[in-house]
Amino acid sequence: MAKKIESPCVSICQLKGDLCIGCGRTMEEIRHWKAMKRPEKMKTVKRAEERLKKLPRD
């Protein structure tokens, strides 16, 4: 069996609109993380990484 997908949370937890600027997840994704199955978690992590790349850095 494959390894558990760890939460992408980096304990910054700052929201900008509906998006956490620490991990790149939406509030909906954060709320449902524990209930997600492995494939959904993998997709969520990939989407979050892409969002973080697009965020302007101050």
PDB file of N, CA and C in Angstrom:
ATOM      1  N   MET A   1       0.841  -1.195   0.000  1.00  0.00           N
ATOM      2  CA  MET A   1       0.000   0.000   0.000  1.00  0.00           C
ATOM      3  C   MET A   1       0.880   1.250   0.000  1.00  0.00           C
ATOM      4  N   ALA A   2       0.438   2.263  -0.715  1.00  0.00           N
ATOM      5  CA  ALA A   2       1.195   3.503  -0.840  1.00  0.00           C
ATOM      6  C   ALA A   2       1.153   4.306   0.456  1.00  0.00           C
ATOM      7  N   LYS A   3       2.122   5.206   0.564  1.00  0.00           N
ATOM      8  CA  LYS A   3       2.203   6.061   1.746  1.00  0.00           C
ATOM      9  C   LYS A   3       1.025   7.017   1.854  1.00  0.00           C
ATOM     10  N   LYS A   4       0.759   7.417   3.067  1.00  0.00           N
ATOM     11  CA  LYS A   4      -0.291   8.394   3.359  1.00  0.00           C
ATOM     12  C   LYS A   4       0.109   9.746   2.758  1.00  0.00           C
ATOM     13  N   ILE A   5      -0.860  10.453   2.229  1.00  0.00           N
ATOM     14  CA  ILE A   5      -0.620  11.801   1.703  1.00  0.00           C
ATOM     15  C   ILE A   5      -0.697  12.769   2.871  1.00  0.00           C
ATOM     16  N   GLU A   6       0.399  13.439   3.145  1.00  0.00           N
ATOM     17  CA  GLU A   6       0.436  14.406   4.242  1.00  0.00           C
ATOM     18  C   GLU A   6      -0.232  15.705   3.814  1.00  0.00           C
ATOM     19  N   SER A   7      -0.827  16.372   4.749  1.00  0.00           N
ATOM     20  CA  SER A   7      -1.444  17.665   4.500  1.00  0.00           C
ATOM     21  C   SER A   7      -0.366  18.653   4.060  1.00  0.00           C
ATOM     22  N   PRO A   8      -0.676  19.489   3.068  1.00  0.00           N
ATOM     23  CA  PRO A   8       0.299  20.496   2.624  1.00  0.00           C
ATOM     24  C   PRO A   8       0.391  21.707   3.559  1.00  0.00           C
ATOM     25  N   CYS A   9      -0.327  21.659   4.675  1.00  0.00           N
ATOM     26  CA  CYS A   9      -0.317  22.776   5.621  1.00  0.00           C
ATOM     27  C   CYS A   9       1.102  23.059   6.101  1.00  0.00           C
ATOM     28  N   VAL A  10       1.473  24.344   6.096  1.00  0.00           N
ATOM     29  CA  VAL A  10       2.797  24.759   6.579  1.00  0.00           C
ATOM     30  C   VAL A  10       2.668  25.664   7.800  1.00  0.00           C
ATOM     31  N   SER A  11       1.507  25.641   8.431  1.00  0.00           N
ATOM     32  CA  SER A  11       1.209  26.386   9.658  1.00  0.00           C
ATOM     33  C   SER A  11       1.346  27.899   9.517  1.00  0.00           C
ATOM     34  N   ILE A  12       1.090  28.412   8.322  1.00  0.00           N
ATOM     35  CA  ILE A  12       1.042  29.862   8.136  1.00  0.00           C
ATOM     36  C   ILE A  12      -0.413  30.325   8.254  1.00  0.00           C
ATOM     37  N   CYS A  13      -1.323  29.582   7.648  1.00  0.00           N
ATOM     38  CA  CYS A  13      -2.767  29.758   7.827  1.00  0.00           C
ATOM     39  C   CYS A  13      -3.235  31.210   7.729  1.00  0.00           C
ATOM     40  N   GLN A  14      -2.960  31.839   6.601  1.00  0.00           N
ATOM     41  CA  GLN A  14      -3.453  33.189   6.351  1.00  0.00           C
ATOM     42  C   GLN A  14      -4.313  33.147   5.097  1.00  0.00           C
ATOM     43  N   LEU A  15      -5.528  33.619   5.229  1.00  0.00           N
ATOM     44  CA  LEU A  15      -6.442  33.602   4.096  1.00  0.00           C
ATOM     45  C   LEU A  15      -6.400  34.907   3.329  1.00  0.00           C
ATOM     46  N   LYS A  16      -6.437  34.766   2.032  1.00  0.00           N
ATOM     47  CA  LYS A  16      -6.579  35.905   1.120  1.00  0.00           C
ATOM     48  C   LYS A  16      -7.785  35.539   0.264  1.00  0.00           C
ATOM     49  N   GLY A  17      -8.935  36.076   0.623  1.00  0.00           N
ATOM     50  CA  GLY A  17     -10.176  35.639   0.002  1.00  0.00           C
ATOM     51  C   GLY A  17     -10.502  34.243   0.513  1.00  0.00           C
ATOM     52  N   ASP A  18     -10.650  33.306  -0.402  1.00  0.00           N
ATOM     53  CA  ASP A  18     -10.963  31.919  -0.050  1.00  0.00           C
ATOM     54  C   ASP A  18      -9.716  31.027  -0.083  1.00  0.00           C
ATOM     55  N   LEU A  19      -8.541  31.615  -0.263  1.00  0.00           N
ATOM     56  CA  LEU A  19      -7.314  30.851  -0.460  1.00  0.00           C
ATOM     57  C   LEU A  19      -6.327  31.060   0.686  1.00  0.00           C
ATOM     58  N   CYS A  20      -5.774  29.961   1.182  1.00  0.00           N
ATOM     59  CA  CYS A  20      -4.722  30.055   2.191  1.00  0.00           C
ATOM     60  C   CYS A  20      -3.409  30.345   1.476  1.00  0.00           C
ATOM     61  N   ILE A  21      -2.749  31.428   1.848  1.00  0.00           N
ATOM     62  CA  ILE A  21      -1.492  31.778   1.185  1.00  0.00           C
ATOM     63  C   ILE A  21      -0.315  30.967   1.718  1.00  0.00           C
ATOM     64  N   GLY A  22      -0.563  30.161   2.739  1.00  0.00           N
ATOM     65  CA  GLY A  22       0.480  29.285   3.261  1.00  0.00           C
ATOM     66  C   GLY A  22       0.588  27.989   2.475  1.00  0.00           C
ATOM     67  N   CYS A  23      -0.558  27.339   2.251  1.00  0.00           N
ATOM     68  CA  CYS A  23      -0.540  26.020   1.602  1.00  0.00           C
ATOM     69  C   CYS A  23      -1.155  26.013   0.205  1.00  0.00           C
ATOM     70  N   GLY A  24      -1.898  27.055  -0.150  1.00  0.00           N
ATOM     71  CA  GLY A  24      -2.489  27.127  -1.482  1.00  0.00           C
ATOM     72  C   GLY A  24      -3.830  26.450  -1.627  1.00  0.00           C
ATOM     73  N   ARG A  25      -4.372  25.928  -0.533  1.00  0.00           N
ATOM     74  CA  ARG A  25      -5.673  25.266  -0.609  1.00  0.00           C
ATOM     75  C   ARG A  25      -6.800  26.259  -0.363  1.00  0.00           C
ATOM     76  N   THR A  26      -7.967  25.917  -0.902  1.00  0.00           N
ATOM     77  CA  THR A  26      -9.152  26.721  -0.647  1.00  0.00           C
ATOM     78  C   THR A  26      -9.732  26.313   0.706  1.00  0.00           C
ATOM     79  N   MET A  27     -10.621  27.137   1.224  1.00  0.00           N
ATOM     80  CA  MET A  27     -11.282  26.799   2.493  1.00  0.00           C
ATOM     81  C   MET A  27     -12.019  25.465   2.369  1.00  0.00           C
ATOM     82  N   GLU A  28     -12.659  25.246   1.242  1.00  0.00           N
ATOM     83  CA  GLU A  28     -13.393  24.000   1.006  1.00  0.00           C
ATOM     84  C   GLU A  28     -12.449  22.789   1.055  1.00  0.00           C
ATOM     85  N   GLU A  29     -11.293  22.911   0.427  1.00  0.00           N
ATOM     86  CA  GLU A  29     -10.318  21.811   0.428  1.00  0.00           C
ATOM     87  C   GLU A  29      -9.779  21.551   1.830  1.00  0.00           C
ATOM     88  N   ILE A  30      -9.517  22.609   2.565  1.00  0.00           N
ATOM     89  CA  ILE A  30      -9.021  22.461   3.937  1.00  0.00           C
ATOM     90  C   ILE A  30     -10.078  21.769   4.791  1.00  0.00           C
ATOM     91  N   ARG A  31     -11.309  22.198   4.660  1.00  0.00           N
ATOM     92  CA  ARG A  31     -12.409  21.659   5.439  1.00  0.00           C
ATOM     93  C   ARG A  31     -12.627  20.169   5.168  1.00  0.00           C
ATOM     94  N   HIS A  32     -12.447  19.737   3.930  1.00  0.00           N
ATOM     95  CA  HIS A  32     -12.729  18.349   3.561  1.00  0.00           C
ATOM     96  C   HIS A  32     -11.497  17.447   3.525  1.00  0.00           C
ATOM     97  N   TRP A  33     -10.314  17.957   3.860  1.00  0.00           N
ATOM     98  CA  TRP A  33      -9.073  17.202   3.740  1.00  0.00           C
ATOM     99  C   TRP A  33      -9.141  15.809   4.382  1.00  0.00           C
ATOM    100  N   LYS A  34      -9.576  15.725   5.611  1.00  0.00           N
ATOM    101  CA  LYS A  34      -9.578  14.434   6.316  1.00  0.00           C
ATOM    102  C   LYS A  34     -10.511  13.413   5.680  1.00  0.00           C
ATOM    103  N   ALA A  35     -11.569  13.858   5.043  1.00  0.00           N
ATOM    104  CA  ALA A  35     -12.528  12.951   4.425  1.00  0.00           C
ATOM    105  C   ALA A  35     -12.140  12.547   2.997  1.00  0.00           C
ATOM    106  N   MET A  36     -11.147  13.234   2.418  1.00  0.00           N
ATOM    107  CA  MET A  36     -10.746  12.945   1.039  1.00  0.00           C
ATOM    108  C   MET A  36     -10.038  11.598   0.936  1.00  0.00           C
ATOM    109  N   LYS A  37     -10.271  10.937  -0.182  1.00  0.00           N
ATOM    110  CA  LYS A  37      -9.544   9.706  -0.512  1.00  0.00           C
ATOM    111  C   LYS A  37      -8.209  10.102  -1.137  1.00  0.00           C
ATOM    112  N   ARG A  38      -7.280   9.165  -1.179  1.00  0.00           N
ATOM    113  CA  ARG A  38      -5.927   9.420  -1.685  1.00  0.00           C
ATOM    114  C   ARG A  38      -5.894  10.130  -3.049  1.00  0.00           C
ATOM    115  N   PRO A  39      -6.647   9.663  -4.072  1.00  0.00           N
ATOM    116  CA  PRO A  39      -6.569  10.351  -5.367  1.00  0.00           C
ATOM    117  C   PRO A  39      -6.999  11.814  -5.303  1.00  0.00           C
ATOM    118  N   GLU A  40      -8.024  12.078  -4.504  1.00  0.00           N
ATOM    119  CA  GLU A  40      -8.498  13.455  -4.363  1.00  0.00           C
ATOM    120  C   GLU A  40      -7.453  14.307  -3.642  1.00  0.00           C
ATOM    121  N   LYS A  41      -6.793  13.748  -2.640  1.00  0.00           N
ATOM    122  CA  LYS A  41      -5.733  14.474  -1.931  1.00  0.00           C
ATOM    123  C   LYS A  41      -4.587  14.791  -2.874  1.00  0.00           C
ATOM    124  N   MET A  42      -4.219  13.841  -3.728  1.00  0.00           N
ATOM    125  CA  MET A  42      -3.122  14.065  -4.676  1.00  0.00           C
ATOM    126  C   MET A  42      -3.462  15.211  -5.631  1.00  0.00           C
ATOM    127  N   LYS A  43      -4.696  15.240  -6.127  1.00  0.00           N
ATOM    128  CA  LYS A  43      -5.129  16.321  -7.014  1.00  0.00           C
ATOM    129  C   LYS A  43      -5.147  17.657  -6.283  1.00  0.00           C
ATOM    130  N   THR A  44      -5.593  17.639  -5.047  1.00  0.00           N
ATOM    131  CA  THR A  44      -5.658  18.864  -4.247  1.00  0.00           C
ATOM    132  C   THR A  44      -4.269  19.436  -4.025  1.00  0.00           C
ATOM    133  N   VAL A  45      -3.314  18.582  -3.695  1.00  0.00           N
ATOM    134  CA  VAL A  45      -1.937  19.033  -3.478  1.00  0.00           C
ATOM    135  C   VAL A  45      -1.376  19.642  -4.761  1.00  0.00           C
ATOM    136  N   LYS A  46      -1.626  19.001  -5.894  1.00  0.00           N
ATOM    137  CA  LYS A  46      -1.129  19.515  -7.180  1.00  0.00           C
ATOM    138  C   LYS A  46      -1.746  20.875  -7.502  1.00  0.00           C
ATOM    139  N   ARG A  47      -3.072  20.988  -7.309  1.00  0.00           N
ATOM    140  CA  ARG A  47      -3.736  22.286  -7.558  1.00  0.00           C
ATOM    141  C   ARG A  47      -3.194  23.361  -6.625  1.00  0.00           C
ATOM    142  N   ALA A  48      -2.987  23.015  -5.364  1.00  0.00           N
ATOM    143  CA  ALA A  48      -2.483  23.980  -4.380  1.00  0.00           C
ATOM    144  C   ALA A  48      -1.087  24.472  -4.770  1.00  0.00           C
ATOM    145  N   GLU A  49      -0.243  23.558  -5.224  1.00  0.00           N
ATOM    146  CA  GLU A  49       1.108  23.948  -5.651  1.00  0.00           C
ATOM    147  C   GLU A  49       1.037  24.925  -6.823  1.00  0.00           C
ATOM    148  N   GLU A  50       0.141  24.661  -7.773  1.00  0.00           N
ATOM    149  CA  GLU A  50      -0.014  25.552  -8.927  1.00  0.00           C
ATOM    150  C   GLU A  50      -0.520  26.929  -8.494  1.00  0.00           C
ATOM    151  N   ARG A  51      -1.456  26.955  -7.563  1.00  0.00           N
ATOM    152  CA  ARG A  51      -1.972  28.242  -7.058  1.00  0.00           C
ATOM    153  C   ARG A  51      -0.859  29.042  -6.388  1.00  0.00           C
ATOM    154  N   LEU A  52      -0.047  28.369  -5.589  1.00  0.00           N
ATOM    155  CA  LEU A  52       1.033  29.065  -4.884  1.00  0.00           C
ATOM    156  C   LEU A  52       2.037  29.674  -5.853  1.00  0.00           C
ATOM    157  N   LYS A  53       2.296  28.994  -6.968  1.00  0.00           N
ATOM    158  CA  LYS A  53       3.219  29.528  -7.978  1.00  0.00           C
ATOM    159  C   LYS A  53       2.698  30.823  -8.573  1.00  0.00           C
ATOM    160  N   LYS A  54       1.376  30.954  -8.643  1.00  0.00           N
ATOM    161  CA  LYS A  54       0.758  32.132  -9.252  1.00  0.00           C
ATOM    162  C   LYS A  54       0.564  33.301  -8.288  1.00  0.00           C
ATOM    163  N   LEU A  55       0.702  33.042  -6.995  1.00  0.00           N
ATOM    164  CA  LEU A  55       0.515  34.107  -6.009  1.00  0.00           C
ATOM    165  C   LEU A  55       1.660  35.111  -6.073  1.00  0.00           C
ATOM    166  N   PRO A  56       1.325  36.387  -6.057  1.00  0.00           N
ATOM    167  CA  PRO A  56       2.395  37.401  -6.015  1.00  0.00           C
ATOM    168  C   PRO A  56       3.079  37.373  -4.648  1.00  0.00           C
ATOM    169  N   ARG A  57       4.363  37.418  -4.645  1.00  0.00           N
ATOM    170  CA  ARG A  57       5.140  37.422  -3.388  1.00  0.00           C
ATOM    171  C   ARG A  57       5.523  38.860  -3.064  1.00  0.00           C
ATOM    172  N   ASP A  58       5.244  39.235  -1.836  1.00  0.00           N
ATOM    173  CA  ASP A  58       5.527  40.622  -1.392  1.00  0.00           C
ATOM    174  C   ASP A  58       6.969  40.805  -1.032  1.00  0.00           C
TER     175      ASP A  58
END
